[in-house]
């Protein structure tokens, strides 16, 4: 938000090109890491990181109003998503692993409804909230004269969003009953459902209404048909890949052991925790322990 407010100070700086590079890589890294995670909160947090990369990169192209628009619409459905995930984790007796969940739609139908609709809004399902901002961002981005690498990073990250969403949907809703679902002790939380339905209404209508309120003039998007439909292409591609990954049996899952080092690298956020957090903190804490 601070960068959106002070964006006129950053024009024609090298900082914006570095920011574009870093935020595109952040989108890709968060999208890939979310596909390897089995923790419900961590998947949603990584999808938030991916959307933050999207906002920062469209800000670094000099379109701050689009970044603000996406910030607001993303706030609606991501707040709803976190509320649904909190209800589900609380219902599962504080268990966060999605491998223990399954068939949730029979136990908590309204919470599952809110979860799925906010997930679809996150993917950019047409005429939900995320579609207006995300599609506008990607179209304005396709019109810019940037190189092929940033373009590929953008669209692969958009496809990966649909990928981990469909994977989450298969693990939570479509799977058979698992251990913790049969053990659950709670019914639907009707107190939380009131605010969740408010957010649900907002994540349905806030895209169209904010695009009418924020933007002074409509953006002119002039693209060939294949480039205009590129968002839908990569979304369908991510849907297909998420479906195929979710339907894998033990024979195909064991094939991942062949690329174990690569999977380790990708699932640990490109070794970022061990580089930035543990690698920095460990020596100072060890020194303090030795001094003590």
Tab-separated table of C-alpha atoms in Angstrom, residues 7-290:
chain	number	residue	atom	x	y	z
A	7	UNK	CA	4.503	5.264	-6.797
A	8	UNK	CA	5.226	8.632	-8.418
A	9	UNK	CA	8.566	8.743	-6.608
A	10	UNK	CA	9.614	5.490	-8.201
A	11	UNK	CA	9.049	6.330	-11.845
A	12	UNK	CA	11.985	5.783	-14.232
A	13	UNK	CA	14.104	4.116	-11.600
A	14	UNK	CA	16.112	0.944	-11.997
A	15	UNK	CA	14.397	-0.171	-8.797
A	16	UNK	CA	11.188	-0.877	-10.697
A	17	UNK	CA	12.873	-3.284	-13.086
A	18	UNK	CA	14.482	-5.143	-10.199
A	19	UNK	CA	11.091	-5.168	-8.450
A	20	UNK	CA	9.410	-6.628	-11.521
A	21	UNK	CA	12.010	-9.366	-11.723
A	22	UNK	CA	11.799	-10.239	-8.029
A	23	UNK	CA	8.013	-10.186	-7.874
A	24	UNK	CA	7.600	-12.375	-10.958
A	25	UNK	CA	9.986	-14.898	-9.431
A	26	UNK	CA	8.055	-14.648	-6.162
A	27	UNK	CA	4.835	-15.519	-7.987
A	28	UNK	CA	6.436	-18.562	-9.536
A	29	UNK	CA	8.133	-19.707	-6.339
A	30	UNK	CA	4.976	-19.402	-4.256
A	31	UNK	CA	2.868	-21.169	-6.858
A	32	UNK	CA	5.260	-24.090	-7.138
A	33	UNK	CA	5.696	-24.409	-3.377
A	34	UNK	CA	1.945	-24.433	-2.787
A	35	UNK	CA	1.662	-27.508	-4.976
A	36	UNK	CA	4.027	-29.462	-2.752
A	37	UNK	CA	2.452	-28.473	0.571
A	38	UNK	CA	0.126	-30.625	2.646
A	39	UNK	CA	-0.641	-27.955	5.247
A	40	UNK	CA	-3.944	-26.152	4.692
A	41	UNK	CA	-2.838	-22.842	6.204
A	42	UNK	CA	0.478	-22.943	4.383
A	43	UNK	CA	-1.202	-23.476	1.004
A	44	UNK	CA	-3.425	-20.435	1.531
A	45	UNK	CA	-0.493	-18.354	2.793
A	46	UNK	CA	1.566	-19.285	-0.268
A	47	UNK	CA	-1.309	-18.346	-2.549
A	48	UNK	CA	-1.400	-14.974	-0.772
A	49	UNK	CA	2.320	-14.638	-1.477
A	50	UNK	CA	1.687	-15.392	-5.134
A	51	UNK	CA	-1.010	-12.708	-5.363
A	52	UNK	CA	1.317	-10.261	-3.608
A	53	UNK	CA	3.878	-10.933	-6.310
A	54	UNK	CA	1.193	-10.189	-8.886
A	55	UNK	CA	0.329	-6.880	-7.231
A	56	UNK	CA	3.966	-5.821	-6.902
A	57	UNK	CA	4.765	-6.695	-10.495
A	58	UNK	CA	1.819	-4.789	-11.944
A	59	UNK	CA	2.821	-1.883	-9.676
A	60	UNK	CA	6.336	-1.985	-11.073
A	61	UNK	CA	4.916	-1.617	-14.581
A	62	UNK	CA	3.448	1.712	-13.574
A	63	UNK	CA	-0.195	0.778	-13.082
A	64	UNK	CA	-0.846	1.504	-9.398
A	65	UNK	CA	-4.614	1.720	-9.707
A	66	UNK	CA	-4.764	-1.827	-11.007
A	67	UNK	CA	-2.579	-2.954	-8.117
A	68	UNK	CA	-4.904	-1.254	-5.639
A	69	UNK	CA	-7.955	-2.767	-7.348
A	70	UNK	CA	-6.468	-6.240	-7.090
A	71	UNK	CA	-5.490	-5.579	-3.474
A	72	UNK	CA	-9.098	-4.797	-2.560
A	73	UNK	CA	-10.739	-7.665	-4.446
A	74	UNK	CA	-8.115	-10.088	-3.180
A	75	UNK	CA	-8.806	-8.914	0.376
A	76	UNK	CA	-12.431	-10.005	0.048
A	77	UNK	CA	-12.033	-13.575	-1.100
A	78	UNK	CA	-8.813	-14.276	0.768
A	79	UNK	CA	-10.380	-13.200	4.072
A	80	UNK	CA	-13.243	-15.577	3.302
A	81	UNK	CA	-10.773	-18.321	2.441
A	82	UNK	CA	-8.888	-17.922	5.707
A	83	UNK	CA	-12.125	-17.927	7.693
A	84	UNK	CA	-13.283	-21.147	6.049
A	85	UNK	CA	-9.890	-22.742	6.616
A	86	UNK	CA	-9.998	-21.699	10.271
A	87	UNK	CA	-13.430	-23.273	10.728
A	88	UNK	CA	-12.259	-26.472	9.058
A	89	UNK	CA	-9.048	-26.683	11.112
A	90	UNK	CA	-10.989	-26.055	14.298
A	91	UNK	CA	-13.514	-28.707	13.318
A	92	UNK	CA	-10.757	-31.193	12.586
A	93	UNK	CA	-9.542	-30.894	16.192
A	94	UNK	CA	-6.735	-28.468	15.244
A	95	UNK	CA	-5.316	-30.777	12.570
A	96	UNK	CA	-3.999	-28.862	9.559
A	97	UNK	CA	-2.853	-31.664	7.265
A	98	UNK	CA	-5.128	-31.897	4.226
A	99	UNK	CA	-4.358	-35.596	3.868
A	100	UNK	CA	-6.453	-36.210	6.971
A	101	UNK	CA	-9.451	-34.403	5.513
A	102	UNK	CA	-11.831	-35.596	2.857
A	103	UNK	CA	-15.532	-35.649	2.141
A	104	UNK	CA	-15.885	-32.386	4.032
A	105	UNK	CA	-18.730	-31.326	1.806
A	106	UNK	CA	-21.032	-33.829	3.520
A	107	UNK	CA	-20.233	-32.532	6.987
A	108	UNK	CA	-19.952	-28.767	6.535
A	109	UNK	CA	-21.774	-27.948	3.281
A	110	UNK	CA	-22.055	-24.180	3.768
A	111	UNK	CA	-18.448	-23.744	4.829
A	112	UNK	CA	-17.402	-25.833	1.824
A	113	UNK	CA	-19.545	-23.656	-0.402
A	114	UNK	CA	-17.814	-20.508	0.857
A	115	UNK	CA	-14.405	-22.171	0.525
A	116	UNK	CA	-14.998	-23.281	-3.040
A	117	UNK	CA	-16.443	-19.983	-4.207
A	118	UNK	CA	-13.556	-18.017	-2.730
A	119	UNK	CA	-11.119	-20.477	-4.268
A	120	UNK	CA	-12.743	-19.989	-7.666
A	121	UNK	CA	-12.582	-16.231	-7.234
A	122	UNK	CA	-8.879	-16.645	-6.489
A	123	UNK	CA	-8.423	-18.588	-9.713
A	124	UNK	CA	-10.057	-15.870	-11.759
A	125	UNK	CA	-13.323	-17.649	-12.512
A	126	UNK	CA	-15.271	-15.361	-14.874
A	127	UNK	CA	-17.580	-12.774	-13.273
A	128	UNK	CA	-16.466	-13.416	-9.717
A	129	UNK	CA	-14.374	-10.805	-7.918
A	130	UNK	CA	-10.920	-12.062	-8.839
A	131	UNK	CA	-11.732	-12.206	-12.537
A	132	UNK	CA	-12.143	-8.473	-13.024
A	133	UNK	CA	-8.865	-7.461	-11.434
A	134	UNK	CA	-6.762	-10.417	-12.496
A	135	UNK	CA	-7.930	-10.445	-16.093
A	136	UNK	CA	-7.462	-6.715	-16.386
A	137	UNK	CA	-3.959	-6.992	-14.948
A	138	UNK	CA	-3.022	-9.792	-17.301
A	139	UNK	CA	-4.470	-7.993	-20.315
A	140	UNK	CA	-2.705	-4.747	-19.509
A	141	UNK	CA	0.429	-6.789	-19.001
A	142	UNK	CA	0.034	-8.516	-22.365
A	143	UNK	CA	-0.150	-5.135	-24.061
A	144	UNK	CA	3.134	-3.983	-22.555
A	145	UNK	CA	6.375	-4.420	-24.466
A	146	UNK	CA	8.106	-6.710	-21.977
A	147	UNK	CA	10.219	-9.677	-22.887
A	148	UNK	CA	9.194	-13.289	-23.197
A	149	UNK	CA	10.603	-14.483	-19.877
A	150	UNK	CA	8.452	-12.256	-17.677
A	151	UNK	CA	5.488	-13.180	-19.864
A	152	UNK	CA	6.059	-16.881	-19.366
A	153	UNK	CA	6.601	-16.393	-15.623
A	154	UNK	CA	3.313	-14.529	-15.377
A	155	UNK	CA	1.217	-17.054	-17.229
A	156	UNK	CA	2.820	-20.107	-15.621
A	157	UNK	CA	2.096	-18.563	-12.222
A	158	UNK	CA	-1.523	-17.957	-13.217
A	159	UNK	CA	-1.838	-21.579	-14.265
A	160	UNK	CA	-0.246	-22.759	-11.027
A	161	UNK	CA	-2.903	-20.871	-9.048
A	162	UNK	CA	-5.602	-23.024	-10.624
A	163	UNK	CA	-3.357	-26.052	-10.114
A	164	UNK	CA	-3.114	-25.857	-6.343
A	165	UNK	CA	-6.729	-24.765	-6.000
A	166	UNK	CA	-7.993	-27.853	-7.808
A	167	UNK	CA	-5.599	-29.984	-5.784
A	168	UNK	CA	-6.999	-28.489	-2.571
A	169	UNK	CA	-10.547	-29.085	-3.782
A	170	UNK	CA	-9.823	-32.724	-4.516
A	171	UNK	CA	-8.133	-33.288	-1.175
A	172	UNK	CA	-10.833	-31.572	0.876
A	173	UNK	CA	-14.090	-32.222	-0.945
A	174	UNK	CA	-13.928	-35.069	-3.416
A	175	UNK	CA	-11.707	-37.554	-1.553
A	176	UNK	CA	-13.162	-40.416	0.449
A	177	UNK	CA	-13.587	-40.111	4.181
A	178	UNK	CA	-10.346	-39.951	6.056
A	179	UNK	CA	-9.279	-40.291	9.650
A	180	UNK	CA	-10.074	-36.930	11.174
A	181	UNK	CA	-13.378	-36.344	9.381
A	182	UNK	CA	-15.038	-39.335	11.020
A	183	UNK	CA	-13.618	-38.224	14.370
A	184	UNK	CA	-14.923	-34.654	14.177
A	185	UNK	CA	-16.805	-33.265	17.126
A	186	UNK	CA	-18.378	-30.098	15.760
A	187	UNK	CA	-21.203	-29.053	13.514
A	188	UNK	CA	-21.249	-25.952	11.323
A	189	UNK	CA	-20.359	-22.750	13.107
A	190	UNK	CA	-23.486	-20.674	12.496
A	191	UNK	CA	-22.015	-17.612	14.199
A	192	UNK	CA	-19.103	-17.514	11.789
A	193	UNK	CA	-21.368	-18.282	8.848
A	194	UNK	CA	-23.022	-14.858	9.181
A	195	UNK	CA	-19.778	-12.999	8.486
A	196	UNK	CA	-18.747	-15.615	5.960
A	197	UNK	CA	-21.909	-15.015	3.954
A	198	UNK	CA	-21.238	-11.285	4.063
A	199	UNK	CA	-17.779	-11.885	2.640
A	200	UNK	CA	-19.247	-14.313	0.119
A	201	UNK	CA	-21.607	-11.621	-1.144
A	202	UNK	CA	-18.697	-9.191	-1.299
A	203	UNK	CA	-16.492	-11.580	-3.224
A	204	UNK	CA	-19.295	-12.018	-5.728
A	205	UNK	CA	-20.122	-8.376	-6.381
A	206	UNK	CA	-17.045	-6.374	-5.384
A	207	UNK	CA	-15.198	-6.995	-8.657
A	208	UNK	CA	-17.747	-5.398	-10.942
A	209	UNK	CA	-18.677	-2.602	-8.526
A	210	UNK	CA	-15.065	-1.634	-7.745
A	211	UNK	CA	-14.094	-1.678	-11.413
A	212	UNK	CA	-16.906	0.815	-11.878
A	213	UNK	CA	-15.868	2.924	-8.864
A	214	UNK	CA	-12.048	2.939	-8.918
A	215	UNK	CA	-11.165	3.367	-12.577
A	216	UNK	CA	-11.933	6.817	-13.968
A	217	UNK	CA	-11.987	5.605	-17.557
A	218	UNK	CA	-12.129	2.084	-18.966
A	219	UNK	CA	-8.809	0.668	-20.052
A	220	UNK	CA	-8.509	0.120	-23.755
A	221	UNK	CA	-7.273	-3.409	-24.298
A	222	UNK	CA	-6.352	-4.117	-27.883
A	223	UNK	CA	-5.164	-7.703	-28.260
A	224	UNK	CA	-5.461	-10.531	-30.752
A	225	UNK	CA	-7.928	-13.248	-29.832
A	226	UNK	CA	-5.355	-15.850	-28.859
A	227	UNK	CA	-3.619	-13.431	-26.497
A	228	UNK	CA	-6.942	-12.331	-25.035
A	229	UNK	CA	-7.940	-15.933	-24.344
A	230	UNK	CA	-4.520	-16.800	-22.947
A	231	UNK	CA	-5.762	-16.475	-19.354
A	232	UNK	CA	-8.512	-19.001	-19.998
A	233	UNK	CA	-6.058	-21.299	-21.764
A	234	UNK	CA	-3.639	-21.414	-18.851
A	235	UNK	CA	-6.501	-21.747	-16.366
A	236	UNK	CA	-7.866	-24.772	-18.205
A	237	UNK	CA	-4.362	-26.177	-18.435
A	238	UNK	CA	-3.895	-25.779	-14.684
A	239	UNK	CA	-7.305	-27.350	-14.080
A	240	UNK	CA	-6.335	-30.354	-16.173
A	241	UNK	CA	-2.972	-30.750	-14.450
A	242	UNK	CA	-4.505	-30.401	-11.001
A	243	UNK	CA	-7.086	-33.041	-11.892
A	244	UNK	CA	-4.437	-35.428	-13.146
A	245	UNK	CA	-2.177	-34.900	-10.124
A	246	UNK	CA	-5.089	-35.434	-7.750
A	247	UNK	CA	-6.044	-38.673	-9.456
A	248	UNK	CA	-2.568	-40.205	-9.160
A	249	UNK	CA	-2.271	-43.581	-7.506
A	250	UNK	CA	0.684	-44.953	-5.572
A	251	UNK	CA	2.461	-46.153	-8.718
A	252	UNK	CA	2.689	-42.663	-10.157
A	253	UNK	CA	3.427	-41.045	-6.809
A	254	UNK	CA	6.466	-43.256	-6.350
A	255	UNK	CA	7.893	-41.815	-9.569
A	256	UNK	CA	8.487	-38.570	-7.659
A	257	UNK	CA	11.304	-40.330	-5.828
A	258	UNK	CA	13.296	-40.182	-9.063
A	259	UNK	CA	13.313	-36.370	-8.843
A	260	UNK	CA	13.663	-36.252	-5.078
A	261	UNK	CA	16.328	-33.539	-5.012
A	262	UNK	CA	14.333	-31.319	-7.346
A	263	UNK	CA	11.165	-31.813	-5.298
A	264	UNK	CA	13.089	-30.984	-2.140
A	265	UNK	CA	14.380	-27.796	-3.756
A	266	UNK	CA	10.945	-26.735	-4.980
A	267	UNK	CA	8.976	-27.573	-1.856
A	268	UNK	CA	11.353	-25.681	0.442
A	269	UNK	CA	10.624	-22.392	-1.401
A	270	UNK	CA	13.924	-22.640	-3.330
A	271	UNK	CA	15.791	-23.131	-0.005
A	272	UNK	CA	14.692	-19.665	1.043
A	273	UNK	CA	14.049	-20.443	4.742
A	274	UNK	CA	17.475	-22.005	5.185
A	275	UNK	CA	19.097	-19.133	3.306
A	276	UNK	CA	17.342	-16.167	4.864
A	277	UNK	CA	15.973	-17.255	8.240
A	278	UNK	CA	17.851	-20.208	9.658
A	279	UNK	CA	21.116	-19.421	7.929
A	280	UNK	CA	21.155	-15.938	9.456
A	281	UNK	CA	19.726	-16.659	12.881
A	282	UNK	CA	21.496	-19.906	13.675
A	283	UNK	CA	25.050	-18.620	14.127
A	284	UNK	CA	24.078	-15.675	16.333
A	285	UNK	CA	21.850	-17.850	18.504
A	286	UNK	CA	24.585	-20.478	18.707
A	287	UNK	CA	27.039	-17.753	19.718
A	288	UNK	CA	24.675	-16.560	22.438
A	289	UNK	CA	24.270	-20.113	23.686
A	290	UNK	CA	28.032	-20.553	23.849
